[in-house]
CSV table of C-alpha atoms in Angstrom, one decimal:
chain,number,residue,atom,x,y,z
A,8,MET,CA,-0.8,-5.9,-35.6
A,9,ASN,CA,0.8,-6.5,-39.0
A,10,ASP,CA,3.1,-9.4,-39.3
A,11,SER,CA,5.8,-7.3,-40.8
A,12,VAL,CA,5.6,-4.8,-37.9
A,13,LYS,CA,5.9,-7.8,-35.5
A,14,GLU,CA,9.0,-9.0,-37.5
A,15,VAL,CA,10.6,-5.6,-37.2
A,16,ILE,CA,9.9,-5.4,-33.5
A,17,ILE,CA,11.3,-8.9,-32.8
A,18,ARG,CA,14.4,-8.2,-34.8
A,19,GLY,CA,14.8,-4.8,-33.2
A,20,THR,CA,14.6,-6.2,-29.7
A,21,ALA,CA,17.1,-9.0,-30.5
A,22,PHE,CA,19.5,-6.4,-31.8
A,23,GLY,CA,18.9,-4.2,-28.8
A,24,LYS,CA,19.6,-7.2,-26.5
A,25,PHE,CA,22.8,-7.9,-28.3
A,26,VAL,CA,24.0,-4.3,-28.1
A,27,LEU,CA,23.1,-4.1,-24.4
A,28,HIS,CA,24.7,-7.4,-23.6
A,29,TRP,CA,28.1,-6.5,-25.0
A,30,GLY,CA,28.1,-2.7,-24.9
A,31,TYR,CA,26.7,-2.0,-21.4
A,32,ILE,CA,29.8,-2.5,-19.4
A,33,PRO,CA,32.1,-0.7,-21.9
A,34,LEU,CA,29.6,2.1,-21.7
A,35,ILE,CA,29.9,2.3,-17.9
A,36,ILE,CA,33.7,2.2,-18.1
A,37,TYR,CA,33.8,4.9,-20.7
A,38,ILE,CA,31.4,7.2,-18.7
A,39,GLY,CA,33.2,6.6,-15.5
A,40,TYR,CA,36.6,7.1,-17.1
A,41,LYS,CA,35.6,10.4,-18.7
A,42,SER,CA,34.0,11.8,-15.6
A,43,SER,CA,36.6,11.1,-13.0
A,44,TYR,CA,38.9,14.1,-12.5
A,45,PRO,CA,42.2,12.5,-11.7
A,46,ARG,CA,42.0,10.2,-14.7
A,47,PRO,CA,42.6,6.7,-13.4
A,48,PRO,CA,45.2,4.7,-15.4
A,49,LEU,CA,43.5,2.1,-17.6
A,50,ALA,CA,45.5,-0.6,-16.0
A,51,ARG,CA,43.7,0.0,-12.7
A,52,ILE,CA,40.3,-0.6,-14.3
A,53,PHE,CA,41.1,-3.9,-15.9
A,54,SER,CA,43.7,-5.5,-13.7
A,55,PRO,CA,42.6,-6.8,-10.3
A,56,MET,CA,46.1,-6.3,-8.9
A,57,ALA,CA,47.0,-2.7,-9.7
B,11,MET,CA,33.6,16.3,10.7
B,12,ALA,CA,36.6,18.5,11.5
B,13,GLY,CA,38.2,17.4,8.2
B,14,LEU,CA,35.1,18.5,6.3
B,15,LEU,CA,35.1,21.9,7.9
B,16,LYS,CA,38.8,22.3,7.4
B,17,ARG,CA,38.5,21.4,3.7
B,18,SER,CA,35.6,23.8,3.2
B,19,ALA,CA,37.6,26.6,4.8
B,20,GLU,CA,40.6,25.8,2.7
B,21,THR,CA,38.6,25.9,-0.4
B,22,VAL,CA,37.5,29.4,0.4
B,23,LEU,CA,40.9,30.6,1.6
B,24,ASP,CA,42.8,29.1,-1.4
B,25,ARG,CA,40.7,31.2,-3.8
B,26,GLY,CA,41.3,34.5,-2.0
B,27,GLY,CA,38.3,34.5,0.2
B,28,ALA,CA,38.1,34.9,4.0
B,29,VAL,CA,36.4,32.7,6.6
B,30,ARG,CA,34.8,34.5,9.5
B,31,GLY,CA,34.0,31.5,11.6
B,32,PHE,CA,32.0,28.4,12.2
B,33,VAL,CA,28.9,28.0,14.3
B,34,ASN,CA,27.7,24.6,15.5
B,35,MET,CA,23.9,24.7,15.5
B,36,GLY,CA,23.1,21.4,16.9
B,37,ARG,CA,25.0,18.2,17.3
B,38,ASP,CA,23.3,14.8,16.3
B,39,GLN,CA,19.9,16.3,16.0
B,40,THR,CA,17.0,14.3,14.7
B,41,LEU,CA,16.1,15.6,11.3
B,42,PRO,CA,12.6,17.0,10.7
B,43,TYR,CA,12.1,14.3,8.1
B,44,ARG,CA,14.1,11.4,6.7
B,45,MET,CA,16.4,12.6,3.9
B,46,LYS,CA,18.2,10.8,1.2
B,47,ARG,CA,21.6,11.7,-0.2
B,48,HIS,CA,24.2,9.7,-2.0
B,49,MET,CA,21.9,6.6,-2.1
B,50,GLU,CA,21.4,6.6,1.7
B,51,TYR,CA,18.7,7.6,4.0
B,52,HIS,CA,19.5,9.7,7.1
B,53,THR,CA,17.4,10.5,10.1
B,54,SER,CA,19.9,12.4,12.3
B,55,GLY,CA,22.6,14.9,11.6
B,56,THR,CA,24.6,17.8,12.7
B,57,TYR,CA,24.0,21.4,11.7
B,58,TRP,CA,26.9,23.7,10.9
B,59,LEU,CA,27.2,27.2,9.7
B,60,MET,CA,30.2,28.7,8.0
B,61,HIS,CA,30.3,32.5,7.6
B,62,TYR,CA,32.6,33.6,4.8
B,63,TYR,CA,33.4,36.2,2.2
B,64,ALA,CA,34.2,35.1,-1.3
B,65,ASN,CA,33.5,35.8,-5.0
B,66,PRO,CA,30.5,34.0,-6.6
B,67,LYS,CA,32.8,31.5,-8.4
B,68,THR,CA,34.3,30.3,-5.2
B,69,SER,CA,30.8,29.9,-3.8
B,70,GLY,CA,30.0,27.7,-6.7
B,71,VAL,CA,33.1,25.6,-6.3
B,72,LEU,CA,32.4,25.2,-2.6
B,73,MET,CA,28.8,24.1,-3.3
B,74,SER,CA,29.8,21.6,-5.9
B,75,GLN,CA,32.4,20.1,-3.6
B,76,LEU,CA,29.9,19.8,-0.7
B,77,LYS,CA,27.4,18.1,-3.0
B,78,LEU,CA,29.9,15.4,-3.8
B,79,ASP,CA,30.9,14.8,-0.2
B,80,PRO,CA,29.2,11.7,1.3
B,81,ARG,CA,29.2,13.3,4.7
B,82,VAL,CA,26.9,16.1,3.7
B,83,ILE,CA,23.2,15.6,3.5
B,84,ARG,CA,22.1,19.0,2.5
B,85,CYS,CA,24.0,22.2,1.9
B,86,ASN,CA,22.9,25.7,1.0
B,87,VAL,CA,24.4,29.1,0.5
B,88,VAL,CA,22.6,32.3,1.5
B,89,LYS,CA,23.9,35.6,0.4
B,90,VAL,CA,24.1,38.3,3.1
B,91,THR,CA,24.8,41.4,1.1
B,92,ASP,CA,26.6,42.4,-2.1
B,93,LYS,CA,28.8,45.1,-0.6
B,94,LEU,CA,31.2,44.4,2.1
B,95,ASN,CA,30.9,47.7,3.9
B,96,GLU,CA,27.1,47.3,4.2
B,97,MET,CA,27.7,44.2,6.3
B,98,VAL,CA,30.2,45.5,8.8
B,99,ALA,CA,29.4,49.1,9.6
B,100,VAL,CA,31.7,51.3,11.6
B,101,GLY,CA,31.2,50.8,15.3
B,102,GLU,CA,29.4,47.5,14.9
B,103,THR,CA,31.0,44.7,16.8
B,104,GLN,CA,28.9,41.8,15.5
B,105,ALA,CA,27.9,41.2,11.9
B,106,PRO,CA,24.3,40.0,11.4
B,107,ALA,CA,24.1,36.3,11.9
B,108,ALA,CA,21.3,35.7,9.5
B,109,GLY,CA,22.1,34.7,6.0
B,110,ASP,CA,25.3,32.9,6.8
B,111,ILE,CA,26.6,30.2,4.6
B,112,SER,CA,25.8,26.8,5.9
B,113,VAL,CA,28.1,23.9,5.6
B,114,PRO,CA,25.9,21.2,7.1
B,115,SER,CA,27.8,18.0,7.6
B,116,VAL,CA,25.0,15.5,7.6
B,117,ALA,CA,22.3,18.1,8.2
B,118,SER,CA,19.5,20.0,6.6
B,119,LEU,CA,18.7,23.6,6.4
B,120,GLY,CA,15.6,25.4,5.1
B,121,PHE,CA,13.3,22.4,5.0
B,122,LYS,CA,10.0,23.0,3.3
B,123,HIS,CA,7.4,24.7,5.3
B,124,ARG,CA,3.9,23.6,4.2
B,125,PRO,CA,1.7,26.6,4.4
B,126,VAL,CA,-1.8,25.9,5.5
B,127,ASP,CA,-4.4,28.5,4.8
B,128,PHE,CA,-6.4,28.4,8.0
B,129,GLU,CA,-8.8,31.0,6.8
B,130,GLU,CA,-9.9,28.8,4.0
B,131,GLU,CA,-10.5,25.9,6.3
B,132,LEU,CA,-13.0,27.8,8.3
B,133,HIS,CA,-15.2,28.5,5.3
B,134,PHE,CA,-15.6,24.9,4.2
B,135,LYS,CA,-17.9,25.1,1.2
B,136,PHE,CA,-20.0,22.0,1.6
B,137,TRP,CA,-22.0,22.9,-1.5
B,138,ASN,CA,-18.9,22.8,-3.8
B,139,PRO,CA,-17.9,19.2,-4.4
B,140,LEU,CA,-14.5,20.3,-5.8
B,141,HIS,CA,-13.7,21.8,-2.4
B,142,TYR,CA,-13.9,18.4,-0.7
B,143,TYR,CA,-10.7,17.3,-2.4
B,144,LYS,CA,-8.9,20.5,-1.5
B,145,ALA,CA,-10.0,20.3,2.1
B,146,LEU,CA,-8.9,16.7,2.3
B,147,ASN,CA,-5.5,17.6,0.9
B,148,GLN,CA,-5.1,20.5,3.3
B,149,HIS,CA,-5.9,18.2,6.2
B,150,ARG,CA,-3.5,15.7,4.9
B,151,MET,CA,-0.7,18.2,4.5
B,152,ARG,CA,-1.3,19.5,8.0
B,153,LEU,CA,-0.8,16.0,9.4
B,154,ASN,CA,2.8,16.3,8.1
B,155,LEU,CA,3.2,12.6,7.6
B,156,PRO,CA,6.6,11.1,6.6
B,157,ASN,CA,7.2,9.4,3.4
B,158,PRO,CA,6.7,5.6,3.9
B,159,GLY,CA,9.6,4.5,1.6
B,160,GLN,CA,9.4,2.1,-1.2
B,161,PHE,CA,7.1,-0.9,-1.4
B,162,GLU,CA,9.9,-3.4,-1.8
B,163,MET,CA,11.9,-1.9,1.0
B,164,LEU,CA,9.0,-2.2,3.5
B,165,ASN,CA,10.9,-4.7,5.6
B,166,ARG,CA,14.4,-3.3,4.9
B,167,GLU,CA,15.6,-3.5,8.5
B,168,VAL,CA,14.8,-7.2,8.7
B,169,LYS,CA,16.5,-7.8,5.3
B,170,GLY,CA,19.6,-6.1,6.6
B,171,THR,CA,19.8,-8.2,9.8
B,172,MET,CA,19.0,-11.6,8.3
B,173,LEU,CA,21.7,-13.7,6.8
B,174,THR,CA,19.9,-14.8,3.6
B,175,ASN,CA,21.2,-12.1,1.3
B,176,PHE,CA,24.8,-12.2,2.6
B,177,MET,CA,25.4,-15.9,2.8
B,178,PHE,CA,27.9,-17.4,0.5
B,179,ASP,CA,29.7,-20.7,-0.1
B,180,GLY,CA,33.2,-21.7,-1.0
B,181,GLY,CA,36.2,-19.4,-1.4
B,182,ARG,CA,35.5,-15.8,-2.5
B,183,ALA,CA,37.6,-12.7,-3.0
B,184,ASP,CA,36.0,-9.4,-3.7
B,185,LEU,CA,38.3,-6.6,-4.9
B,186,ALA,CA,36.7,-3.3,-5.2
B,187,LYS,CA,38.5,-0.3,-6.7
B,188,ILE,CA,37.1,3.1,-6.0
B,189,LEU,CA,38.5,5.1,-9.0
B,190,SER,CA,36.6,8.3,-8.2
B,191,PRO,CA,33.6,9.3,-6.0
B,192,ASN,CA,31.4,8.4,-9.0
B,193,PHE,CA,33.1,5.4,-10.5
B,194,GLN,CA,33.9,2.1,-9.0
B,195,VAL,CA,35.1,-1.3,-10.4
B,196,MET,CA,34.8,-4.7,-8.7
B,197,HIS,CA,36.6,-7.9,-9.5
B,198,THR,CA,35.1,-11.0,-7.8
B,199,PHE,CA,36.8,-14.4,-7.8
B,200,GLN,CA,35.0,-17.5,-6.6
B,201,LEU,CA,36.7,-20.7,-6.0
B,202,GLY,CA,35.1,-23.8,-7.4
B,203,LEU,CA,33.0,-26.2,-5.5
B,204,PRO,CA,31.9,-29.7,-6.3
B,205,GLY,CA,29.1,-28.9,-8.7
B,206,GLN,CA,30.0,-25.3,-9.4
B,207,PRO,CA,33.1,-24.3,-11.4
B,208,SER,CA,35.4,-21.4,-10.4
B,209,SER,CA,34.1,-18.1,-11.7
B,210,PHE,CA,35.2,-14.5,-12.2
B,211,GLU,CA,32.9,-11.6,-12.2
B,212,PHE,CA,33.6,-8.0,-13.3
B,213,ALA,CA,31.3,-5.2,-12.2
B,214,GLY,CA,31.4,-1.5,-12.9
B,215,VAL,CA,29.3,1.1,-11.1
B,216,TYR,CA,28.8,4.7,-12.1
B,217,ALA,CA,26.9,6.8,-9.6
B,218,ASP,CA,25.9,10.4,-10.1
B,219,GLU,CA,23.4,12.6,-8.4
B,220,ASP,CA,20.7,11.6,-10.9
B,221,THR,CA,21.9,8.3,-12.3
B,222,LEU,CA,23.1,5.0,-11.2
B,223,MET,CA,24.5,2.5,-13.7
B,224,HIS,CA,25.6,-0.9,-12.5
B,225,GLY,CA,26.8,-3.7,-14.8
B,226,LYS,CA,28.1,-7.1,-13.8
B,227,MET,CA,29.4,-9.8,-16.1
B,228,ASP,CA,30.7,-13.3,-15.3
B,229,THR,CA,32.7,-15.9,-17.1
B,230,ASP,CA,29.6,-17.4,-18.7
B,231,PHE,CA,29.0,-14.0,-20.2
B,232,ASN,CA,25.8,-13.4,-18.3
B,233,LEU,CA,25.1,-9.7,-17.8
B,234,GLN,CA,23.2,-8.2,-14.8
B,235,ALA,CA,22.5,-4.6,-15.6
B,236,ARG,CA,20.8,-1.8,-13.6
B,237,LEU,CA,20.0,1.7,-14.5
B,238,ASN,CA,18.4,4.3,-12.2
B,239,TYR,CA,17.6,7.7,-13.4
B,240,ALA,CA,16.0,10.5,-11.5
B,241,LEU,CA,13.8,12.5,-13.8
B,242,SER,CA,13.0,14.9,-11.1
B,243,LYS,CA,13.3,15.0,-7.3
B,244,LYS,CA,10.1,13.0,-6.9
B,245,LEU,CA,10.0,10.8,-10.1
B,246,GLN,CA,12.5,8.1,-10.5
B,247,PHE,CA,12.9,5.6,-13.4
B,248,LYS,CA,14.6,2.3,-12.6
B,249,SER,CA,15.4,-0.6,-14.9
B,250,GLN,CA,17.0,-3.9,-14.5
B,251,ALA,CA,18.1,-6.5,-17.0
B,252,GLN,CA,19.6,-10.0,-16.9
B,253,LEU,CA,20.9,-11.1,-20.2
B,254,ALA,CA,22.2,-14.5,-20.8
B,255,SER,CA,23.2,-16.3,-24.0
B,256,SER,CA,19.9,-18.2,-23.9
B,257,ASP,CA,16.7,-16.3,-24.2
B,258,SER,CA,14.9,-18.2,-21.6
B,259,GLN,CA,17.1,-16.9,-18.8
B,260,SER,CA,16.9,-13.3,-19.9
B,261,MET,CA,14.8,-10.8,-18.1
B,262,PHE,CA,14.1,-7.2,-18.4
B,263,GLN,CA,12.3,-5.0,-15.9
B,264,ALA,CA,11.4,-1.3,-15.9
B,265,GLU,CA,9.6,0.7,-13.3
B,266,SER,CA,8.9,4.2,-12.5
B,267,GLU,CA,8.4,5.5,-9.0
B,268,TYR,CA,6.8,8.7,-7.8
B,269,THR,CA,7.6,9.7,-4.2
B,270,GLY,CA,5.0,12.0,-2.9
B,271,ALA,CA,4.9,13.8,0.5
B,272,ASP,CA,3.3,11.0,2.4
B,273,TYR,CA,2.9,8.3,-0.3
B,274,THR,CA,4.8,6.4,-2.9
B,275,ALA,CA,3.3,5.1,-6.2
B,276,ASN,CA,5.1,2.7,-8.3
B,277,VAL,CA,4.4,1.1,-11.7
B,278,LYS,CA,6.5,-1.8,-12.9
B,279,ALA,CA,6.7,-4.0,-16.0
B,280,ILE,CA,8.6,-7.2,-16.2
B,281,ASN,CA,9.4,-8.7,-19.6
B,282,PRO,CA,6.9,-6.5,-21.4
B,283,SER,CA,6.5,-7.5,-25.0
B,284,LEU,CA,5.2,-5.1,-27.6
B,285,VAL,CA,4.4,-7.9,-30.0
B,286,ASP,CA,1.8,-9.9,-28.1
B,287,GLY,CA,1.3,-8.0,-24.8
B,288,THR,CA,2.7,-10.7,-22.7
B,289,GLY,CA,4.6,-9.9,-19.5
B,290,ILE,CA,4.0,-9.1,-15.9
B,291,TYR,CA,2.7,-5.7,-14.9
B,292,LEU,CA,2.5,-4.3,-11.3
B,293,ALA,CA,1.2,-1.2,-9.8
B,294,SER,CA,1.7,-0.4,-6.1
B,295,TYR,CA,0.7,2.4,-3.8
B,296,LEU,CA,2.0,2.9,-0.3
B,297,GLN,CA,0.5,5.6,2.0
B,298,SER,CA,1.3,6.8,5.5
B,299,ILE,CA,-1.8,6.8,7.6
B,300,THR,CA,-0.2,8.0,10.9
B,301,PRO,CA,3.4,8.9,11.5
B,302,LYS,CA,3.9,5.3,12.7
B,303,LEU,CA,1.6,3.3,10.4
B,304,SER,CA,1.7,2.9,6.7
B,305,ILE,CA,-0.5,0.7,4.4
B,306,GLY,CA,0.1,-0.4,0.9
B,307,ALA,CA,-1.6,-2.3,-1.9
B,308,GLU,CA,-0.2,-3.8,-5.0
B,309,LEU,CA,-2.0,-5.0,-8.1
B,310,LEU,CA,-0.4,-7.7,-10.2
B,311,TYR,CA,-1.5,-8.4,-13.8
B,312,GLN,CA,0.2,-11.4,-15.5
B,313,CYS,CA,0.0,-12.3,-19.1
B,314,PRO,CA,2.3,-15.3,-19.6
B,315,MET,CA,0.8,-16.2,-23.0
B,316,PRO,CA,-1.2,-14.1,-25.5
B,317,LYS,CA,-4.7,-15.2,-24.4
B,318,VAL,CA,-3.9,-16.2,-20.7
B,319,GLN,CA,-4.4,-13.4,-18.1
B,320,GLU,CA,-4.3,-13.5,-14.3
B,321,THR,CA,-4.5,-10.8,-11.7
B,322,SER,CA,-3.9,-10.8,-8.0
B,323,THR,CA,-3.7,-8.2,-5.3
B,324,SER,CA,-1.4,-7.9,-2.3
B,325,PHE,CA,-1.6,-5.8,0.8
B,326,SER,CA,1.0,-4.7,3.3
B,327,VAL,CA,1.2,-2.9,6.6
B,328,ARG,CA,4.1,-1.4,8.3
B,329,TYR,CA,3.9,-0.2,11.9
B,330,GLN,CA,6.9,1.5,13.5
B,331,PRO,CA,6.0,2.5,17.1
B,332,SER,CA,9.4,3.9,17.8
B,333,ALA,CA,12.8,4.2,16.0
B,334,ASP,CA,13.9,0.8,17.3
B,335,ARG,CA,10.9,-1.4,16.6
B,336,VAL,CA,9.3,-2.3,13.3
B,337,TRP,CA,6.4,-4.6,12.5
B,338,VAL,CA,5.7,-5.5,8.9
B,339,ALA,CA,3.0,-7.8,7.5
B,340,GLN,CA,2.6,-8.5,3.8
B,341,THR,CA,0.2,-10.7,1.8
B,342,GLN,CA,0.7,-11.9,-1.8
B,343,GLY,CA,-2.4,-12.8,-3.5
B,344,THR,CA,-4.3,-15.4,-1.4
B,345,SER,CA,-1.4,-17.8,-1.0
B,346,LEU,CA,1.4,-16.1,0.9
B,347,LEU,CA,1.6,-14.2,4.2
B,348,THR,CA,4.9,-12.8,5.5
B,349,THR,CA,5.2,-11.1,8.8
B,350,SER,CA,8.3,-9.8,10.4
B,351,TYR,CA,9.4,-8.0,13.6
B,352,TRP,CA,12.6,-6.0,13.9
B,353,ARG,CA,14.0,-4.7,17.1
B,354,LYS,CA,17.1,-2.6,17.7
B,355,ILE,CA,18.4,-3.8,21.1
B,356,SER,CA,21.3,-1.4,21.4
B,357,ASP,CA,23.3,0.6,18.9
B,358,LYS,CA,25.6,-2.4,18.4
B,359,CYS,CA,23.0,-5.1,18.2
B,360,ASP,CA,19.7,-5.7,16.4
B,361,ALA,CA,17.5,-8.7,16.0
B,362,GLY,CA,14.7,-9.7,13.7
B,363,ALA,CA,12.2,-12.5,13.3
B,364,GLU,CA,10.3,-13.5,10.2
B,365,LEU,CA,7.4,-15.8,9.7
B,366,GLN,CA,6.1,-17.0,6.3
B,367,LEU,CA,2.9,-18.9,5.8
B,368,VAL,CA,2.2,-20.5,2.4
B,369,ASN,CA,-1.2,-21.8,1.3
B,370,ILE,CA,-1.4,-22.7,-2.3
B,371,ALA,CA,-4.7,-24.4,-2.8
B,372,ALA,CA,-4.0,-25.5,-6.3
B,373,GLN,CA,-0.9,-27.5,-5.3
B,374,GLY,CA,-2.3,-28.5,-2.0
B,375,ARG,CA,0.7,-27.0,-0.3
B,376,ARG,CA,0.4,-25.6,3.2
B,377,ASP,CA,3.5,-24.9,5.2
B,378,ALA,CA,5.1,-22.3,7.3
B,379,SER,CA,8.7,-21.3,7.9
B,380,CYS,CA,10.1,-19.1,10.6
B,381,SER,CA,13.6,-17.7,11.1
B,382,VAL,CA,15.2,-15.6,13.8
B,383,GLY,CA,18.3,-13.6,13.2
B,384,VAL,CA,20.7,-11.4,15.1
B,385,LYS,CA,23.3,-8.9,14.0
B,386,TYR,CA,26.1,-7.5,16.1
B,387,ASP,CA,27.9,-4.4,14.8
B,388,PHE,CA,31.2,-3.9,16.5
B,389,ALA,CA,33.9,-1.3,15.6
B,390,ALA,CA,36.0,-3.9,13.7
B,391,SER,CA,33.6,-6.6,12.9
B,392,THR,CA,30.0,-7.6,12.1
B,393,ILE,CA,28.5,-10.9,13.2
B,394,ARG,CA,25.2,-12.2,11.9
B,395,ALA,CA,23.6,-15.4,13.1
B,396,MET,CA,20.3,-17.0,12.1
B,397,ALA,CA,18.3,-20.0,13.0
B,398,ASP,CA,15.5,-21.6,11.0
B,399,ASN,CA,12.6,-23.9,11.8
B,400,PHE,CA,14.0,-26.4,9.3
B,401,GLY,CA,16.9,-27.0,11.6
B,402,LYS,CA,19.3,-24.7,9.7
B,403,VAL,CA,21.7,-22.7,11.8
B,404,SER,CA,24.0,-20.2,10.0
B,405,MET,CA,26.5,-17.6,10.9
B,406,LEU,CA,28.5,-14.9,9.1
B,407,LEU,CA,31.5,-13.1,10.5
B,408,GLU,CA,33.0,-10.0,8.8
B,409,GLU,CA,36.2,-8.9,10.4
B,410,LYS,CA,37.8,-5.5,9.4
B,411,ILE,CA,41.5,-6.3,9.7
B,412,ALA,CA,42.8,-3.1,8.2
B,413,PRO,CA,41.0,-0.1,6.5
B,414,GLY,CA,39.8,-1.4,3.2
B,415,PHE,CA,40.6,-5.1,4.0
B,416,SER,CA,38.1,-7.4,5.6
B,417,PHE,CA,37.9,-11.1,6.1
B,418,LEU,CA,34.7,-13.1,6.0
B,419,VAL,CA,33.8,-16.5,7.3
B,420,SER,CA,30.4,-18.1,6.9
B,421,GLY,CA,29.0,-21.4,7.9
B,422,GLU,CA,25.6,-23.1,7.7
B,423,LEU,CA,24.6,-26.4,9.3
B,424,ASP,CA,21.4,-28.2,8.3
B,425,HIS,CA,20.7,-30.5,11.3
B,426,LEU,CA,17.7,-32.2,9.7
B,427,LYS,CA,19.3,-33.0,6.4
B,428,GLY,CA,22.9,-33.3,7.7
B,429,GLU,CA,24.3,-30.9,5.1
B,430,ASN,CA,26.7,-28.1,5.7
B,431,LYS,CA,28.1,-25.1,3.8
B,432,PHE,CA,31.3,-23.3,4.6
B,433,GLY,CA,32.6,-20.1,3.1
B,434,VAL,CA,35.8,-18.0,3.4
B,435,GLY,CA,36.1,-14.7,1.8
B,436,LEU,CA,38.1,-11.5,1.4
B,437,ASN,CA,36.9,-8.0,0.7
B,438,ILE,CA,39.5,-5.6,-0.4
B,439,GLU,CA,38.8,-2.0,-1.2
B,440,SER,CA,41.4,0.2,-2.8
């Protein structure tokens, strides 16, 4: 395999890891928020006490 | 159950329909095969029928409501006729019972009937080699073997009884918030111990009919992510990732599982790398031989560094002579043998025993460990107790004080080393 292709793959997986690491939980929250019919108030999602 | 029927009737009545009646077609019957719904397996259920008149849109609304309800395993609507006067003719006292709408709460209707062509079996064409496969398949279908489950879940009953997965240390508060039937959020607080700082974990779960997304992040910003997606009824794609700020602790795993009628095939890759082909790859196959016995094999191919390769095979056997007894034996390569026995003593109590033999020739390590565990399931509490051959005795008590509020106490005493662990916890669901 070409060295340049390897470089691209390595950088791509590093970027993918970064996106997954910080974006996965916001993605779940967004999907869950949009799909629940009585829209839960945002405070209920983020605060343990509400 | 009554609530479910009432709600279904209300759904029809509120939209201008009419409910003729309900028929109970069997209470707590054993299902013809084990069924999965809402991430749970069921082996028994009740069959209900609701006969109603409504427009197609109401039917659709009713079906989508039933599909979401966790009490329902299978639901189906069968249309009787298009025109109302065809159904109830003048002078007829009883409408036809066939084609009623079923509202099974925890039941199944219309399970697949496997047609077997007996004519073809008699004319077994021994001169046609392609016919052997077909004849073998027909014979296999006729045996009507149940699906054996997943390879990792082979000793699922023992895992549920033993304490090892449920044990915890220190103070712990688990607040789960169910924001909708699909979406759930969990906040977990853990009090610090000498050697372990306090931590907070946030987890979000989204569960659909096809997908399950689970993400957990803690104060060190380590992420544990899971994604399950059902590409079809039989093919499921599962992936798991553990991402930490340092690359050495990060892991990614992807597997795809095909659930056949009486077998399960699974292909898994752990940390696959497109660059140099390193990673761990597994393929496993589990087959039901008789309704009580299933046998599985797993092939492991490891490539920790570009030119280093290793393979190993594992075998497993699961024997379930009746619904309350399970024997499982598993080998892993040539170095590990695990056997377990699980027994359901009564509907409130079950017990399990596990024996593990390790024989790693390269390290010269030969030892065995054995543990016996018991679980008591009462209406308001669950008690688990376990004893080890290393002199460890542990116990976990979960007390349901109020609906959605439970209190946990766990303790572990290591008599040989003189160490102990103690945990107190709270589980709140709102």
